[in-house]
Coordinates of C-alpha atoms in Angstrom, one line a residue:
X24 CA 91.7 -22.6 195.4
X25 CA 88.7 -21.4 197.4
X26 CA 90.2 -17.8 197.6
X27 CA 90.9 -18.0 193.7
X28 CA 87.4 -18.2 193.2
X29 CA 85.9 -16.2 195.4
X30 CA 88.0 -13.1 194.0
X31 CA 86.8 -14.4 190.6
X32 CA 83.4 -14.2 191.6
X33 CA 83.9 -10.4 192.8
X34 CA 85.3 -9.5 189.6
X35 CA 82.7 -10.8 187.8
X36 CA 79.7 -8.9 189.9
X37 CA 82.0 -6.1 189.9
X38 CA 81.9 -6.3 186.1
X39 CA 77.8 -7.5 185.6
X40 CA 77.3 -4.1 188.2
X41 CA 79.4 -2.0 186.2
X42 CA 77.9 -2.5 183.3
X43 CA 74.3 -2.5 184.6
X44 CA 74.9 0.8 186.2
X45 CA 76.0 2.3 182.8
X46 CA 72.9 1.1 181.0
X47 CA 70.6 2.2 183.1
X48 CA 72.3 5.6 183.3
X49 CA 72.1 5.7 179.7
X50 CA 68.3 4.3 180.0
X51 CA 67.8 7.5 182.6
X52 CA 69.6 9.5 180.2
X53 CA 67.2 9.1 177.3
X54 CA 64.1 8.8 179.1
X55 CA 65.1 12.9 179.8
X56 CA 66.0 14.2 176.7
X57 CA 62.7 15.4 175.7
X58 CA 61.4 16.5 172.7
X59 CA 62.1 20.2 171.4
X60 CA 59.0 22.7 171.8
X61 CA 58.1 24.3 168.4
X62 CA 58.9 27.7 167.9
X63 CA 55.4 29.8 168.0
X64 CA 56.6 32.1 165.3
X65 CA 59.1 32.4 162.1
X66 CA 59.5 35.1 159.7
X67 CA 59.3 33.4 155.6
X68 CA 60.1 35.4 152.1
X69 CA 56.6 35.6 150.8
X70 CA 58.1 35.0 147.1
X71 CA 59.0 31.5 147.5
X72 CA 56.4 30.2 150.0
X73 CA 55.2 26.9 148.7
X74 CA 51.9 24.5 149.7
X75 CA 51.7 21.1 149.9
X76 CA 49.0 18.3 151.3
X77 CA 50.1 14.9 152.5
X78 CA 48.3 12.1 151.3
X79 CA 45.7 9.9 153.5
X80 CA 46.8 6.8 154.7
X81 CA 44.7 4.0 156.4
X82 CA 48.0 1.7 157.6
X83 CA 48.6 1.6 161.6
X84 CA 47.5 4.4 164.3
X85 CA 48.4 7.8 164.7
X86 CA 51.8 7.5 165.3
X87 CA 52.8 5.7 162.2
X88 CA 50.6 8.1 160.3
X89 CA 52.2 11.0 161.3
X90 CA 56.0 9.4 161.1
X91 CA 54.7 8.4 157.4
X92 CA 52.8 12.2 156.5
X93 CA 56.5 13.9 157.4
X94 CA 58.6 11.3 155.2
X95 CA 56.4 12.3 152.7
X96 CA 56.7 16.0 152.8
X97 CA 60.6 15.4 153.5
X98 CA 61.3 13.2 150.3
X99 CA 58.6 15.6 147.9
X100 CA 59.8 19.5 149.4
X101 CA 62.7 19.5 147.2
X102 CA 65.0 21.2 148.9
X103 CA 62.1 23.6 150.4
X104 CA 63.0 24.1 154.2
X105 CA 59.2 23.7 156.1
X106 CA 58.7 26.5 158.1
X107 CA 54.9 25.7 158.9
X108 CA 52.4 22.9 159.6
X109 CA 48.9 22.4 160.5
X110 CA 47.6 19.3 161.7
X111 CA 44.2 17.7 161.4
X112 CA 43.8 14.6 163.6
X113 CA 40.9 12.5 163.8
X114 CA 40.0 9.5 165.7
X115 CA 40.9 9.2 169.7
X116 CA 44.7 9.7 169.5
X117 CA 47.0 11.9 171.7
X118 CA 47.4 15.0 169.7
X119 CA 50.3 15.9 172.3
X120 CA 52.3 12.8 170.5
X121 CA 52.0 14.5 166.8
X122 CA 53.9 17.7 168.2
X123 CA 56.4 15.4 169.7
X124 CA 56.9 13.4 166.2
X125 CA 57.3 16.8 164.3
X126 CA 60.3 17.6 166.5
X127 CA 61.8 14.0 167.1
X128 CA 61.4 14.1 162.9
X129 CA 63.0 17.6 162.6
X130 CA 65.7 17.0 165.1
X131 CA 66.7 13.2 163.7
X132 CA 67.5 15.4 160.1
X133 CA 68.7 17.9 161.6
X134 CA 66.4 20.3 160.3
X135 CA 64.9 23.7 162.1
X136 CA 61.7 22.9 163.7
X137 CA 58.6 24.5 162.1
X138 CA 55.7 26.1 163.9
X139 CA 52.8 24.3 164.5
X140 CA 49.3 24.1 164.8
X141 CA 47.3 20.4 165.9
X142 CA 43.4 20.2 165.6
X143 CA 41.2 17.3 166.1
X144 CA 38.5 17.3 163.5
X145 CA 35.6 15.0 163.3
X146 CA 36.7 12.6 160.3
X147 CA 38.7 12.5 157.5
X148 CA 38.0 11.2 153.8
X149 CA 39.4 7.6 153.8
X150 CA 38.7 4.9 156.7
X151 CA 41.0 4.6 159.4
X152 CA 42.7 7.9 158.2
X153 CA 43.8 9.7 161.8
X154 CA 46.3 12.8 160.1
X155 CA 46.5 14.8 157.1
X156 CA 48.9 18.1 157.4
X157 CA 49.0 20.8 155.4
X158 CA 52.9 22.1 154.7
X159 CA 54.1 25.8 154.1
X160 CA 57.5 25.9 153.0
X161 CA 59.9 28.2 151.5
X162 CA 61.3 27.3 148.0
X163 CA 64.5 27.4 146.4
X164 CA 63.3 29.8 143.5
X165 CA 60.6 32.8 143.5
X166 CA 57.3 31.2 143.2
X167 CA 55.0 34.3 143.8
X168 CA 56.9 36.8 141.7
X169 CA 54.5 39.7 143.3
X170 CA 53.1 37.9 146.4
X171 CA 50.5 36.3 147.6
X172 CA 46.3 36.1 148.3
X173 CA 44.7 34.4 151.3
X174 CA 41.0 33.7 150.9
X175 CA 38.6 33.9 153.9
X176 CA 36.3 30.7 154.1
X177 CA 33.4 31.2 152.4
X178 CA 30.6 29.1 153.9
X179 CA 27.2 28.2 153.0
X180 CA 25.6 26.7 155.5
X181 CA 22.4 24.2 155.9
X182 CA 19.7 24.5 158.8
X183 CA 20.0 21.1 159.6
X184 CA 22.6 18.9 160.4
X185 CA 22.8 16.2 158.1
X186 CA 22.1 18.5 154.6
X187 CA 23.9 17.3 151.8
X188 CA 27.3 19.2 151.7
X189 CA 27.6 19.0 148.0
X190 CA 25.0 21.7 147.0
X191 CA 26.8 24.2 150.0
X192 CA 30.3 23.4 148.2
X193 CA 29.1 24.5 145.4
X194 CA 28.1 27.9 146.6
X195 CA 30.8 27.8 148.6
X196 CA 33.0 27.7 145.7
X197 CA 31.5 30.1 143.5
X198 CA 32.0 32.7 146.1
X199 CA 35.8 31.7 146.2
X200 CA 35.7 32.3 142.6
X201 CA 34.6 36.3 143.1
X202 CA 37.0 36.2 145.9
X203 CA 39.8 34.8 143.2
X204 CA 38.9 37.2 140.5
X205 CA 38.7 39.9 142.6
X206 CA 42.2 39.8 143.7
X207 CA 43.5 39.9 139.7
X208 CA 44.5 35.9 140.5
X209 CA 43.1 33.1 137.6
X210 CA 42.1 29.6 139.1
X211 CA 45.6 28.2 138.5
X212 CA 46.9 30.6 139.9
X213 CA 45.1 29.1 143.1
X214 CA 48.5 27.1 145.7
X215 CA 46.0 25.6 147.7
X216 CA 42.5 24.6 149.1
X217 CA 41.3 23.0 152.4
X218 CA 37.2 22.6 152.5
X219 CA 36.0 22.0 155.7
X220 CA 32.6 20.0 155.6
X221 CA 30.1 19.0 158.3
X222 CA 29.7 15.2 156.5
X223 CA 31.8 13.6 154.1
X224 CA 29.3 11.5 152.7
X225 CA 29.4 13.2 149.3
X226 CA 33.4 13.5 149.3
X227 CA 33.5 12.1 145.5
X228 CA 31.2 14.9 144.9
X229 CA 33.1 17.5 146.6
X230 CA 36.6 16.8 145.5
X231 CA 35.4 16.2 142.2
X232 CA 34.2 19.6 142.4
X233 CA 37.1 21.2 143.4
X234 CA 39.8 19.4 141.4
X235 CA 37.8 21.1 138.3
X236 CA 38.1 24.0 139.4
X237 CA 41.5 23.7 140.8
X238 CA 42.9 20.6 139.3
X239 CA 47.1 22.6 140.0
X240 CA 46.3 23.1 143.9
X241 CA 46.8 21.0 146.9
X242 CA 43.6 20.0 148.1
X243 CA 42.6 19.3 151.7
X244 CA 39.0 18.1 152.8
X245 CA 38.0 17.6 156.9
X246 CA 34.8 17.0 158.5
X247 CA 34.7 19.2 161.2
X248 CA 33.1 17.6 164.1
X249 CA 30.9 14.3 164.6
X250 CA 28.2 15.4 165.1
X251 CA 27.7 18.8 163.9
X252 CA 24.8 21.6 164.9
X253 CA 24.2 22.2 161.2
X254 CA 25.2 21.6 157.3
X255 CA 28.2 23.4 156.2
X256 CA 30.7 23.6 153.4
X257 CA 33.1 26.4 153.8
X258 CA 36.6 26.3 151.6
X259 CA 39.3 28.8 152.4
X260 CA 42.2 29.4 149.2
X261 CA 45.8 30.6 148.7
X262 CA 46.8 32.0 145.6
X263 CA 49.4 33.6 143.8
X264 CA 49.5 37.2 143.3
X265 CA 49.5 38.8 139.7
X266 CA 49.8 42.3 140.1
X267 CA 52.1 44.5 142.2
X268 CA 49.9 46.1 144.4
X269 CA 52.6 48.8 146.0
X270 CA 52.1 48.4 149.6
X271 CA 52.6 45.5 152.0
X272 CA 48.7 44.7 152.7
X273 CA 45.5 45.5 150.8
X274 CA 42.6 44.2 151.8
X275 CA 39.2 43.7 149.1
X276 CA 35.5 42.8 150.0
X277 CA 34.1 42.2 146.4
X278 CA 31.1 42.8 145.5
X279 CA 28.4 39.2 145.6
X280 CA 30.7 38.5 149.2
X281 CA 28.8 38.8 152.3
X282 CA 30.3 42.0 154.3
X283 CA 31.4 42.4 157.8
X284 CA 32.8 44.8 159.8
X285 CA 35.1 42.4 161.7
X286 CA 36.6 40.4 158.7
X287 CA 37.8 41.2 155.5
X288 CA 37.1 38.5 152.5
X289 CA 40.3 38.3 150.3
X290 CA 43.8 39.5 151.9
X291 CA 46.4 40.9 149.2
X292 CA 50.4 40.4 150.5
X293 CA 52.9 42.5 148.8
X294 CA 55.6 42.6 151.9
X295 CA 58.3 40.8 151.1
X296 CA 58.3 38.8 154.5
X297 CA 55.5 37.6 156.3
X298 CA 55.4 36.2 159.8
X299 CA 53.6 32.9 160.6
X300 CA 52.9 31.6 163.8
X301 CA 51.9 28.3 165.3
X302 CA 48.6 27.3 167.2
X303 CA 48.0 29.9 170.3
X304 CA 45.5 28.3 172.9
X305 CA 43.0 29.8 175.3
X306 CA 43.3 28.2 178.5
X307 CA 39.9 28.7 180.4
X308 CA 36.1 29.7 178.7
X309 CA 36.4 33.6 180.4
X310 CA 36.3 36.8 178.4
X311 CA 40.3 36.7 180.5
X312 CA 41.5 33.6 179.3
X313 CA 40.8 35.1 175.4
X314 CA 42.1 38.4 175.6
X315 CA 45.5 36.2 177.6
X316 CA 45.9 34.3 174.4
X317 CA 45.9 37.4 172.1
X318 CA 48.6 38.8 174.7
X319 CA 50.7 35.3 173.7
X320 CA 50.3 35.7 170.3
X321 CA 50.8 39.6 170.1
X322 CA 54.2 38.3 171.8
X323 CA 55.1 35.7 169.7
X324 CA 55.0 38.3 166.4
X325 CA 56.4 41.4 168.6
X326 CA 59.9 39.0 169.0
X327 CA 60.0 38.4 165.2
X328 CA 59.1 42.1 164.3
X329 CA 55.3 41.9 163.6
X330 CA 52.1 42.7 166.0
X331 CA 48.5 41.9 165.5
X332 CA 47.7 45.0 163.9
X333 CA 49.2 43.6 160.6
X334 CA 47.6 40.1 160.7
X335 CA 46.8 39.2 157.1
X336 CA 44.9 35.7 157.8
X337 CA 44.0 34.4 160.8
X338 CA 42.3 30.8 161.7
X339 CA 40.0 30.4 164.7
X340 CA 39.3 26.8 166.1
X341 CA 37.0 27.3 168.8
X342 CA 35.6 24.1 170.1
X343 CA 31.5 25.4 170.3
X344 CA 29.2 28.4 169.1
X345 CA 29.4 30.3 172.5
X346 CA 33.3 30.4 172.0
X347 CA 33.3 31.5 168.8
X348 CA 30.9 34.4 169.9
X349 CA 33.5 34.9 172.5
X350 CA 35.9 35.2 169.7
X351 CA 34.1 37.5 167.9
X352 CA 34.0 39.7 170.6
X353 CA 37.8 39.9 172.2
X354 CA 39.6 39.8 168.8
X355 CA 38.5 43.4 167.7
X356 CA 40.5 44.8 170.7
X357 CA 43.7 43.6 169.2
X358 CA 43.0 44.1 165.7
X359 CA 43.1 47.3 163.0
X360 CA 39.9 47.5 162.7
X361 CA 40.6 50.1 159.8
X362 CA 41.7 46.9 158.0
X363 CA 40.5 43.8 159.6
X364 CA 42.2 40.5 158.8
X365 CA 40.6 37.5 156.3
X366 CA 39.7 34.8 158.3
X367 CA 38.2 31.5 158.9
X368 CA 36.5 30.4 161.8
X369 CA 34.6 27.2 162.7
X370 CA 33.9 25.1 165.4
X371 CA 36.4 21.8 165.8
X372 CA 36.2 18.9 167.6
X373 CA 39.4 19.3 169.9
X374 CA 42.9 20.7 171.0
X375 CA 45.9 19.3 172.2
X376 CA 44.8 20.7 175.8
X377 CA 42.3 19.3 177.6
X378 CA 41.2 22.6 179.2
X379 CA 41.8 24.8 176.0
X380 CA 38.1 26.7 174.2
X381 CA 39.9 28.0 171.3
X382 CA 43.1 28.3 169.2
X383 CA 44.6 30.7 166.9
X384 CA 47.1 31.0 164.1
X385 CA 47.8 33.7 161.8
X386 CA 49.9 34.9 158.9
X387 CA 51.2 38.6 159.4
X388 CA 53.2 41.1 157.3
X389 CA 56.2 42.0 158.0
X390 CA 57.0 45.6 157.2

């Protein structure tokens, strides 16, 4: 009898180890499976690119924010496949943990991962509010019959820090106005808008603004840092091309727009494919570390066709004044300076890495 149940006994810790060895292989097993990098580039059909703005939402912390911004642009694209997202994140969060949500997201549908750029900004427009993203997408249908116009931010700036914004926005957006005319384009013709403010005090204000302007665009409003050097309002635009201008890339600096040798103000695009790339970091604060992120992102187009000698758009994020003169200084070495690219560039509160002084992103032609 006592044999009996001594083998019983066995069997059953041979059965309890069994099956605790399986779980905790499959515990080991998805504790590795790691979330998917983004790719850093993807070519797009200009025609059918599409812009969208998730709404602000106040419920939980960054995570369920972000899981809640990507249902959103997965239920309203409409078949559109999202090739491109940008990232605003305010508050304390790990920005590392939004790029990880965009591919466990992607991956759970089954969907192709988009490139992707992550910036921490200093607040957003609605309380507890840690993410808004700005989607690019390619439709169905041809949406931009003839192609499109990127809009450099056009800022107007206050020599103090706490300035009412809503004056600047208002200068701000005239001068988007030239830039809009200019390019042939009518304001609802305009996809979208992101303003980037140094306060957000006078939000109403500024949205108000905006949405009469540009009532048919996706609208995106960011603070830029906490506590910023000085008052700023500087809006940036994407619009739909009217006109075929016969050549892949035609650059304008109208007339009542501040000129520079380095950036152009209004970027047409009449190549049928354009290239867009995800956020490209500088590791380090040397003149090095700058030129080494240019060399990444000059790789990242060469492996889809492009180079940085056809950059359209490009958005800088450095993180202070002395980096952005930095900027300034390296980019020229990579671009055509015949035909500089439109641009915006201010400083932001943070990056994903901890020892990063800038990021990049950029739209380029594809010829």
């Amino acid at each position: 009898m006592r044999r009996i149940w001594l083998l019983a006994l066995v069997g059953a810790l041979a059965v309890t180890l069994s099956s605790w060895g399986k779980k905790k292989k499959e515990e080991e097993t998805q504790v590795l499976q790691l979330p998917k990098d983004p790719p850093t580039a993807i070519t797009a059909e200009t025609r059918r690119l599409v812009f969208q703005v998730t709404p602000l939402s106040g419920k939980g912390l960054l995570s369920q924010q972000t899981r809640d911004a990507l249902k959103w642009l997965l239920h309203s694209a409409n078949g559109a496949t999202i090739v491109k997202l940008r990232a605003f994140v305010a508050g304390s969060g790990d920005l590392r943990r939004v790029r990880d949500l965009v591919s466990e997201t992607f991956t759970e549908h089954k969907l192709a991962l988009p490139v992707l750029s992550v910036i921490q900004v200093g607040a957003l427009p609605l309380e507890s509010a840690q993410v808004v993203m700005e989607s690019t997408a390619v439709a169905k249908k041809v949406a931009n019959e003839f192609g499109l116009v990127y809009i450099s931010g056009q800022g107007a700036t206050g020599a103090q820090p706490f300035e009412p914004v809503l004056p600047l926005a208002r200068q701000s957006l005239a001068r988007v106005e030239t830039a809009v005319r200019a390019a042939g384009s009518e304001p609802e013709d305009v996809l979208r808008v992101t303003c980037f403010l140094s306060g957000l005090d006078q939000y109403a204000g500024v949205r108000g603004l905006v949405e009469s302007h540009y009532g048919g665009a996706a609208l995106n409003f960011v603070q830029i840092q906490r506590s910023p050097a000085h008052s700023v309002a500087e809006c940036e635009a994407v619009a739909r091309l009217r006109w075929n201008t016969g050549t892949a890339m035609h650059m304008l600096n109208p007339a009542g727009l501040a000129p520079s040798p380095q950036v152009s103000q209004v970027a047409l695009i009449g190549a049928p494919q354009v290239i867009l790339t995800g956020s490209q970091e500088s590791f380090g604060y040397q003149d090095a570390d700058a030129r080494l992120a240019f060399e990444r992102l000059q790789k990242s187009l060469s492996q889809e066709g492009g180079s940085l000698r056809q950059v359209a758009f490009a958005s800088m994020y450095p993180l202070s004044s002395s980096i952005s003169a930095q900027v300034r200084k390296i980019r020229s070495e990579f671009y055509d300076q015949a035909r500089p690219p439109a641009e915006t560039m201010l400083p932001f509160q943070g990056l994903p890495s901890m020892d990063a002084g800038f990021a990049v992103d950029v739209v380029a032609v594809k010829e």
